[in-house]
mmCIF file with all atom_site columns, C-alpha atoms in Angstrom:
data_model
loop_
_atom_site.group_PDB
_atom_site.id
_atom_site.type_symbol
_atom_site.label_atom_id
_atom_site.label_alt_id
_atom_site.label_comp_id
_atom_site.label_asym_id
_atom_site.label_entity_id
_atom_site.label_seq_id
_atom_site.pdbx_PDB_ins_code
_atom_site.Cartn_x
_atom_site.Cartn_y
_atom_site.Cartn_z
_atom_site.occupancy
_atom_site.B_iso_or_equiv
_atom_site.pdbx_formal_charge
_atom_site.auth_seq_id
_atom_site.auth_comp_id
_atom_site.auth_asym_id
_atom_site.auth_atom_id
_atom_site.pdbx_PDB_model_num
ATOM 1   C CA . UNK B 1 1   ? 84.467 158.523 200.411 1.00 0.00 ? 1   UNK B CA 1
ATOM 2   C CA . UNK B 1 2   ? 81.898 158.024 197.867 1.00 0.00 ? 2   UNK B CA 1
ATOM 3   C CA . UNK B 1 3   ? 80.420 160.873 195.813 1.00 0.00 ? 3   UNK B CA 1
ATOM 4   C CA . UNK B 1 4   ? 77.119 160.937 194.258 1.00 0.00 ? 4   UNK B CA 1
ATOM 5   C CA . UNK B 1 5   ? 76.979 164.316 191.394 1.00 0.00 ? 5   UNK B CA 1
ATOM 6   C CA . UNK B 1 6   ? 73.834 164.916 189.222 1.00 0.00 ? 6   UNK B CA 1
ATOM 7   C CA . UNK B 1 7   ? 74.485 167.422 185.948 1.00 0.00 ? 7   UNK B CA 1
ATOM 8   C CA . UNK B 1 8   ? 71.686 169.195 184.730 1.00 0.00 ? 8   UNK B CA 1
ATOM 9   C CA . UNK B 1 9   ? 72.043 170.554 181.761 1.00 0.00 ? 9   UNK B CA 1
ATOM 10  C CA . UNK B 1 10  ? 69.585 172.940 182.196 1.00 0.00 ? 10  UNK B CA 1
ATOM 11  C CA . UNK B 1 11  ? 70.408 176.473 183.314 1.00 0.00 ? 11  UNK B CA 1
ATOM 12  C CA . UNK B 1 12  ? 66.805 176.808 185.229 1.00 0.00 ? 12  UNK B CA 1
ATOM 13  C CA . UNK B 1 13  ? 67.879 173.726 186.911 1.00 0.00 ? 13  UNK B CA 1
ATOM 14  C CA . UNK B 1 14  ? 70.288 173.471 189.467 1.00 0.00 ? 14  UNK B CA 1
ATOM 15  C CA . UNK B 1 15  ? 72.964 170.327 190.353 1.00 0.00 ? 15  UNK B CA 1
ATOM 16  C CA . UNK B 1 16  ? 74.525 168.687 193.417 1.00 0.00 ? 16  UNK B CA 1
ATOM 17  C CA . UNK B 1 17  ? 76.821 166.802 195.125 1.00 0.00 ? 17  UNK B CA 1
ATOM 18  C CA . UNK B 1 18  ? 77.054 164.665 197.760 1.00 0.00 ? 18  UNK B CA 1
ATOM 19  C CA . UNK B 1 19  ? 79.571 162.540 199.409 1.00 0.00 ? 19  UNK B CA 1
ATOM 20  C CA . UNK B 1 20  ? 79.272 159.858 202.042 1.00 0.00 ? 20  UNK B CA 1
ATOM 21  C CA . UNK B 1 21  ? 81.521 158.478 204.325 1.00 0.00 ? 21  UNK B CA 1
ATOM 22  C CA . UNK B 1 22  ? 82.164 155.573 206.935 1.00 0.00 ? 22  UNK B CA 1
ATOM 23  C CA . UNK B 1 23  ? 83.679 158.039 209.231 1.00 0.00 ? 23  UNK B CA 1
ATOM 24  C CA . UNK B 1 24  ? 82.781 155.777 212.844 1.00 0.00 ? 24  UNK B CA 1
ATOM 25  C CA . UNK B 1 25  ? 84.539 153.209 210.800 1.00 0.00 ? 25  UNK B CA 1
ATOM 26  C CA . UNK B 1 26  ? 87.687 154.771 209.181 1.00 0.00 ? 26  UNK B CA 1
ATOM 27  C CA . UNK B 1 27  ? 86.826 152.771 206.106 1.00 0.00 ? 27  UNK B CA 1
ATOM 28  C CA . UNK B 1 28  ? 86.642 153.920 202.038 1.00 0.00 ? 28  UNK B CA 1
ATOM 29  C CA . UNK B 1 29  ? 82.779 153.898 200.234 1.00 0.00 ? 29  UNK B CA 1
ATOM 30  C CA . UNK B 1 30  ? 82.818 153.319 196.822 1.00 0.00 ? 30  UNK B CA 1
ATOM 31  C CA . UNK B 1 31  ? 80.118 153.949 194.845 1.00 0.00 ? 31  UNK B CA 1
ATOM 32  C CA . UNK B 1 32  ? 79.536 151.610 191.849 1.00 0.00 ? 32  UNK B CA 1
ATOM 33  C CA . UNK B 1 33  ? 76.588 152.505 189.723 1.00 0.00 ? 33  UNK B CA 1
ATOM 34  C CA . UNK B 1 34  ? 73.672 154.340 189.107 1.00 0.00 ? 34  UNK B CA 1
ATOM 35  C CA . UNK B 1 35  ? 70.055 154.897 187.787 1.00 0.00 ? 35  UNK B CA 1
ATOM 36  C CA . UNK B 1 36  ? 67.341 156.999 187.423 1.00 0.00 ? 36  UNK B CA 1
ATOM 37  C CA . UNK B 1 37  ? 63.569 156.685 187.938 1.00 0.00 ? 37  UNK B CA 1
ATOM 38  C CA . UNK B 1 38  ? 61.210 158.341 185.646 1.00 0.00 ? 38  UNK B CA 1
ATOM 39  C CA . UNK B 1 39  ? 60.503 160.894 188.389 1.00 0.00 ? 39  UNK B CA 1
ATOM 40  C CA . UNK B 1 40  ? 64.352 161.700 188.310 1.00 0.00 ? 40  UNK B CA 1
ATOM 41  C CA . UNK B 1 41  ? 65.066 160.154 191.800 1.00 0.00 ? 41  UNK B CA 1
ATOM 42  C CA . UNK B 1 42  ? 68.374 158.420 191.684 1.00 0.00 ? 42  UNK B CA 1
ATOM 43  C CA . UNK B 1 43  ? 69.475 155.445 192.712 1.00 0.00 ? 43  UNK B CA 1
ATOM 44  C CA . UNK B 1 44  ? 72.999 154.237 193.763 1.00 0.00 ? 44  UNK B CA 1
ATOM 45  C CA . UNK B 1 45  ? 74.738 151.234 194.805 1.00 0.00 ? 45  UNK B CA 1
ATOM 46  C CA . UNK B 1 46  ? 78.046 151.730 197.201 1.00 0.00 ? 46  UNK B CA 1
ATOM 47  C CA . UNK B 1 47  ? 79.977 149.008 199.216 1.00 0.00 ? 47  UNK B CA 1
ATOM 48  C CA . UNK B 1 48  ? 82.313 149.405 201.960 1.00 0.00 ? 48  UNK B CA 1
ATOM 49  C CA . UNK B 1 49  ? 83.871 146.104 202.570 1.00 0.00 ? 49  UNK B CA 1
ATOM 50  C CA . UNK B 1 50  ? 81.195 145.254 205.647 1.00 0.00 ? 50  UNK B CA 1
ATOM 51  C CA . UNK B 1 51  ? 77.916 146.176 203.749 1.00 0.00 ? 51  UNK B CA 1
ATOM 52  C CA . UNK B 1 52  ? 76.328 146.396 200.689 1.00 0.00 ? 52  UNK B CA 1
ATOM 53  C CA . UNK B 1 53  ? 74.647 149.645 200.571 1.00 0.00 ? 53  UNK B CA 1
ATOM 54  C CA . UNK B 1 54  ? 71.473 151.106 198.426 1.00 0.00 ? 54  UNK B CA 1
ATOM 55  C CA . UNK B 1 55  ? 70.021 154.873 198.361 1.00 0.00 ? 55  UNK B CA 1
ATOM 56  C CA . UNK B 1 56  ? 67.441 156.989 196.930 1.00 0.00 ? 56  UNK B CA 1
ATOM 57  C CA . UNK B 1 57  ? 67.720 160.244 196.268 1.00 0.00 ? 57  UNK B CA 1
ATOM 58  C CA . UNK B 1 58  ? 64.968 162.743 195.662 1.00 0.00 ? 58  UNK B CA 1
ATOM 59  C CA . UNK B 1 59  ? 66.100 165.326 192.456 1.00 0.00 ? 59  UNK B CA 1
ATOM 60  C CA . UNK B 1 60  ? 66.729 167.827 194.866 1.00 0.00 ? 60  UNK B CA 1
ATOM 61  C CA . UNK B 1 61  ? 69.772 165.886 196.684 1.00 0.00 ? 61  UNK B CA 1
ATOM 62  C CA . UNK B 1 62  ? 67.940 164.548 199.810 1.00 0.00 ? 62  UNK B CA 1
ATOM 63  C CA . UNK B 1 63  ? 67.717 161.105 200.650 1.00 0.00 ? 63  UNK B CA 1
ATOM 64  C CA . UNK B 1 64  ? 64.649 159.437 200.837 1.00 0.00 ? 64  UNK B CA 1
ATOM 65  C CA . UNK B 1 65  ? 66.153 155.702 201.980 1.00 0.00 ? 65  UNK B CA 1
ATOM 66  C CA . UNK B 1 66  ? 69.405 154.053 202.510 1.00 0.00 ? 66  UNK B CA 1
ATOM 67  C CA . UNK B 1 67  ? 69.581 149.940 202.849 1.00 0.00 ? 67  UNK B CA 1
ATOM 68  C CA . UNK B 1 68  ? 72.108 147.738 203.735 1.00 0.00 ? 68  UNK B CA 1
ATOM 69  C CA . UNK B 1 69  ? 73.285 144.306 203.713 1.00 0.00 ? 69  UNK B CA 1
ATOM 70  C CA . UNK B 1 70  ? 75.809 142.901 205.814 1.00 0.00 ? 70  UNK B CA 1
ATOM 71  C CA . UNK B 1 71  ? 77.264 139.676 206.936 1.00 0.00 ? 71  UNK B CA 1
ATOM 72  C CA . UNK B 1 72  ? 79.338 137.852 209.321 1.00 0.00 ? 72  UNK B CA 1
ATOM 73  C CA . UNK B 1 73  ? 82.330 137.995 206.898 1.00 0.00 ? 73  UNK B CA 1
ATOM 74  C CA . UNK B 1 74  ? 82.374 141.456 205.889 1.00 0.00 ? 74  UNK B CA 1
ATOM 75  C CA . UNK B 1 75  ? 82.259 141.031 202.406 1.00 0.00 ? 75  UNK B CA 1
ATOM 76  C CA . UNK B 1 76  ? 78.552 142.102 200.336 1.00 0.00 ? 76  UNK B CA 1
ATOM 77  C CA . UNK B 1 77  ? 78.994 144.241 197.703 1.00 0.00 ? 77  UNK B CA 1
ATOM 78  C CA . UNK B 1 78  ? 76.792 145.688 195.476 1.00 0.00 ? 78  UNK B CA 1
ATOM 79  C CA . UNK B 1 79  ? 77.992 146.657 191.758 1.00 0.00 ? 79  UNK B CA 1
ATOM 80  C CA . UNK B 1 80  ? 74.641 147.496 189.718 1.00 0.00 ? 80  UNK B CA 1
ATOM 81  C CA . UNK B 1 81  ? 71.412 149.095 190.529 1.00 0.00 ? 81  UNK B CA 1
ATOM 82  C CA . UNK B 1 82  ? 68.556 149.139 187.965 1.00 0.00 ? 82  UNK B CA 1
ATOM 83  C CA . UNK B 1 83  ? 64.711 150.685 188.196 1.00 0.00 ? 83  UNK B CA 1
ATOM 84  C CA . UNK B 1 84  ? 62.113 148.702 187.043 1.00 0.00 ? 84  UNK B CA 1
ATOM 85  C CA . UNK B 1 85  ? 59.975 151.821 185.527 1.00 0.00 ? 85  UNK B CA 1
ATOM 86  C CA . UNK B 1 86  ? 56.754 150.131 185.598 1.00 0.00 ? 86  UNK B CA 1
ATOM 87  C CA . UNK B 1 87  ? 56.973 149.216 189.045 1.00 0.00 ? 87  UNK B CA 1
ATOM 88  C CA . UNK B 1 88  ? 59.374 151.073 190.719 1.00 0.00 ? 88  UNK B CA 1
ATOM 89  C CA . UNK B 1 89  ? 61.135 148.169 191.746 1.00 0.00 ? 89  UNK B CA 1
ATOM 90  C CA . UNK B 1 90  ? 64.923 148.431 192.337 1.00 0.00 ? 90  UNK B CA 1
ATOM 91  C CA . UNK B 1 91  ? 67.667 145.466 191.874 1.00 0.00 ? 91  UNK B CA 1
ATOM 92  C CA . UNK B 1 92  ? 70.756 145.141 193.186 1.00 0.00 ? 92  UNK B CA 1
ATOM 93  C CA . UNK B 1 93  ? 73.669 142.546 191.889 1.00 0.00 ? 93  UNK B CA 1
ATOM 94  C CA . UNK B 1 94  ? 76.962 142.277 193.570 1.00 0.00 ? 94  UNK B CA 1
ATOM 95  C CA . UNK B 1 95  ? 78.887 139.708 195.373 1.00 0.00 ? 95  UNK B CA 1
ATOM 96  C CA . UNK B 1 96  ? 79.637 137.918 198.519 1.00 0.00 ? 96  UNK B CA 1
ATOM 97  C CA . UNK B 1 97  ? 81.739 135.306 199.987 1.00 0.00 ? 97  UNK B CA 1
ATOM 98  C CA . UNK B 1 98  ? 80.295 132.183 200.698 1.00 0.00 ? 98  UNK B CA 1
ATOM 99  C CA . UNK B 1 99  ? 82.329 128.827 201.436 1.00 0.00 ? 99  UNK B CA 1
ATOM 100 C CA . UNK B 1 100 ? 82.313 126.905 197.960 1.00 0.00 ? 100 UNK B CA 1
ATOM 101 C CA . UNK B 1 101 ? 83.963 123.450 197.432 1.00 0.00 ? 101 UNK B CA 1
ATOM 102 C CA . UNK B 1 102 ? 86.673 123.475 195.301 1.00 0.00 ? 102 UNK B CA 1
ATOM 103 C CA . UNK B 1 103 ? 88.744 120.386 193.707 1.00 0.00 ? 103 UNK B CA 1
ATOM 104 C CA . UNK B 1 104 ? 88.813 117.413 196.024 1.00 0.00 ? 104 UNK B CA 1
ATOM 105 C CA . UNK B 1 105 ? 86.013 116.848 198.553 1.00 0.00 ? 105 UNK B CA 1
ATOM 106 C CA . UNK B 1 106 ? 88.309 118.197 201.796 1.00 0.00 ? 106 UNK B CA 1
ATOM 107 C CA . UNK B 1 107 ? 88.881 121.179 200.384 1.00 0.00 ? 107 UNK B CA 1
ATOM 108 C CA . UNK B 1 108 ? 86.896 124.442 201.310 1.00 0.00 ? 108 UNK B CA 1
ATOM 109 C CA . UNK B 1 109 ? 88.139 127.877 199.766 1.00 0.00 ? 109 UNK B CA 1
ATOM 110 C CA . UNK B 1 110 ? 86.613 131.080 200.364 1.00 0.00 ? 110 UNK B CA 1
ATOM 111 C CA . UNK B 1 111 ? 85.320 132.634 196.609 1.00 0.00 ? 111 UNK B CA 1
ATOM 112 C CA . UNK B 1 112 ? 83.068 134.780 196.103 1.00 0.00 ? 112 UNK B CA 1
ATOM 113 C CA . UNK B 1 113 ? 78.936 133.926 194.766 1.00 0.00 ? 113 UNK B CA 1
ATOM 114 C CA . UNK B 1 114 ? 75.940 136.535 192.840 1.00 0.00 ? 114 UNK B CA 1
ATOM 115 C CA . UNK B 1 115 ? 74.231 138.805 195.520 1.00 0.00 ? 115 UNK B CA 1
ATOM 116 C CA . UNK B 1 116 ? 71.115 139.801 194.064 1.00 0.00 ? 116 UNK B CA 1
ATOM 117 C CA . UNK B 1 117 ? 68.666 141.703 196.024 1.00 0.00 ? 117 UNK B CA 1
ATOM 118 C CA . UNK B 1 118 ? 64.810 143.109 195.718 1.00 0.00 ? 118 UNK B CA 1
ATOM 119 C CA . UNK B 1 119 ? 63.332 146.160 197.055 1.00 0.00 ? 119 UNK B CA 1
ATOM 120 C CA . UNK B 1 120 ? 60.108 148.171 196.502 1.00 0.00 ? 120 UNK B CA 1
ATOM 121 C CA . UNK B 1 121 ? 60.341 151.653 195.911 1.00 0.00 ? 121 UNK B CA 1
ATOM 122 C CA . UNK B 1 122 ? 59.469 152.280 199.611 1.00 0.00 ? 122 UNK B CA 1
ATOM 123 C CA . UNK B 1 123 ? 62.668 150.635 200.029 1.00 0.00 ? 123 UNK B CA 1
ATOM 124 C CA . UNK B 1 124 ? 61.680 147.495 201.834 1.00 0.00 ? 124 UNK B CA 1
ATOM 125 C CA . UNK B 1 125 ? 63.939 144.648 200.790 1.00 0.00 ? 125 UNK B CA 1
ATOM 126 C CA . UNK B 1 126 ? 61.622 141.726 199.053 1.00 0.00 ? 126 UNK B CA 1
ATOM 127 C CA . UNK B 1 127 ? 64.185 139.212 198.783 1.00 0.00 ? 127 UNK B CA 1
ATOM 128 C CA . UNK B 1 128 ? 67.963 138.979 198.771 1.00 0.00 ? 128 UNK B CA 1
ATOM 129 C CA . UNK B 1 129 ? 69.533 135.807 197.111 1.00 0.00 ? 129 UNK B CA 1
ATOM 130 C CA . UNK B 1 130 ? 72.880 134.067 196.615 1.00 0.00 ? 130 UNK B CA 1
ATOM 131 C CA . UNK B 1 131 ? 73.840 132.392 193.636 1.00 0.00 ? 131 UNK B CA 1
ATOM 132 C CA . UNK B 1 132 ? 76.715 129.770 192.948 1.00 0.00 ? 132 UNK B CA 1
#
């Protein structure tokens, strides 16, 4: 379960919490990081071992949008989320497995490579890349 808390330290203000869970999957969220927008809608990044997952959330605790990226191998995660202020832009950066030669040409190990993902403020994805 992953839980998302916003303090105000403001006593005409009030906080919340919320939590999320994978509960058709039996499977642990983990949130990873957060940021802010300078209308106080938050932003966090929370993986799941099948998807790499993105939300806004409004300052009063709903949810506005919640993306995800997933692949064949079950591995995308995201670790960082940052706001571009000026355009409301959010990135992503995390990892995912991709099949990277390692050593001598016949061998193939699994490591993981840079996710990095764009998406508007609307929440449609731009681009997502993999590095490495």
């Amino acid at each position: 379960m992953a839980i998302v808390q916003q303090y105000i330290l403001s006593p005409l203000s009030e906080s919340f919490v919320l939590s999320f869970a994978n509960t058709t999957q039996n499977k642990n969220l983990y949130a990873q990081s957060v940021d802010v927008d300078k209308f106080g809608n938050i932003y966090v990044v929370m993986w799941d071992f099948d998807e790499a997952n993105v939300l806004k959330i409004e300052p009063s605790g709903a949810i506005v949008w919640r993306k995800r990226i997933t692949d064949v191998r079950d591995s995308n995660r995201f670790s960082a989320v940052k706001v571009d202020e000026a355009s409301g832009d959010v990135y992503c950066v995390g990892i995912t497995y991709g099949n990277i030669p390692s050593g001598a040409p016949y061998f193939t190990t699994l490591q993981f490579q840079c996710l990095v993902a764009k998406y508007n403020s609307s929440g449609v994805r731009q681009w997502a890349k993999i590095l490495g």
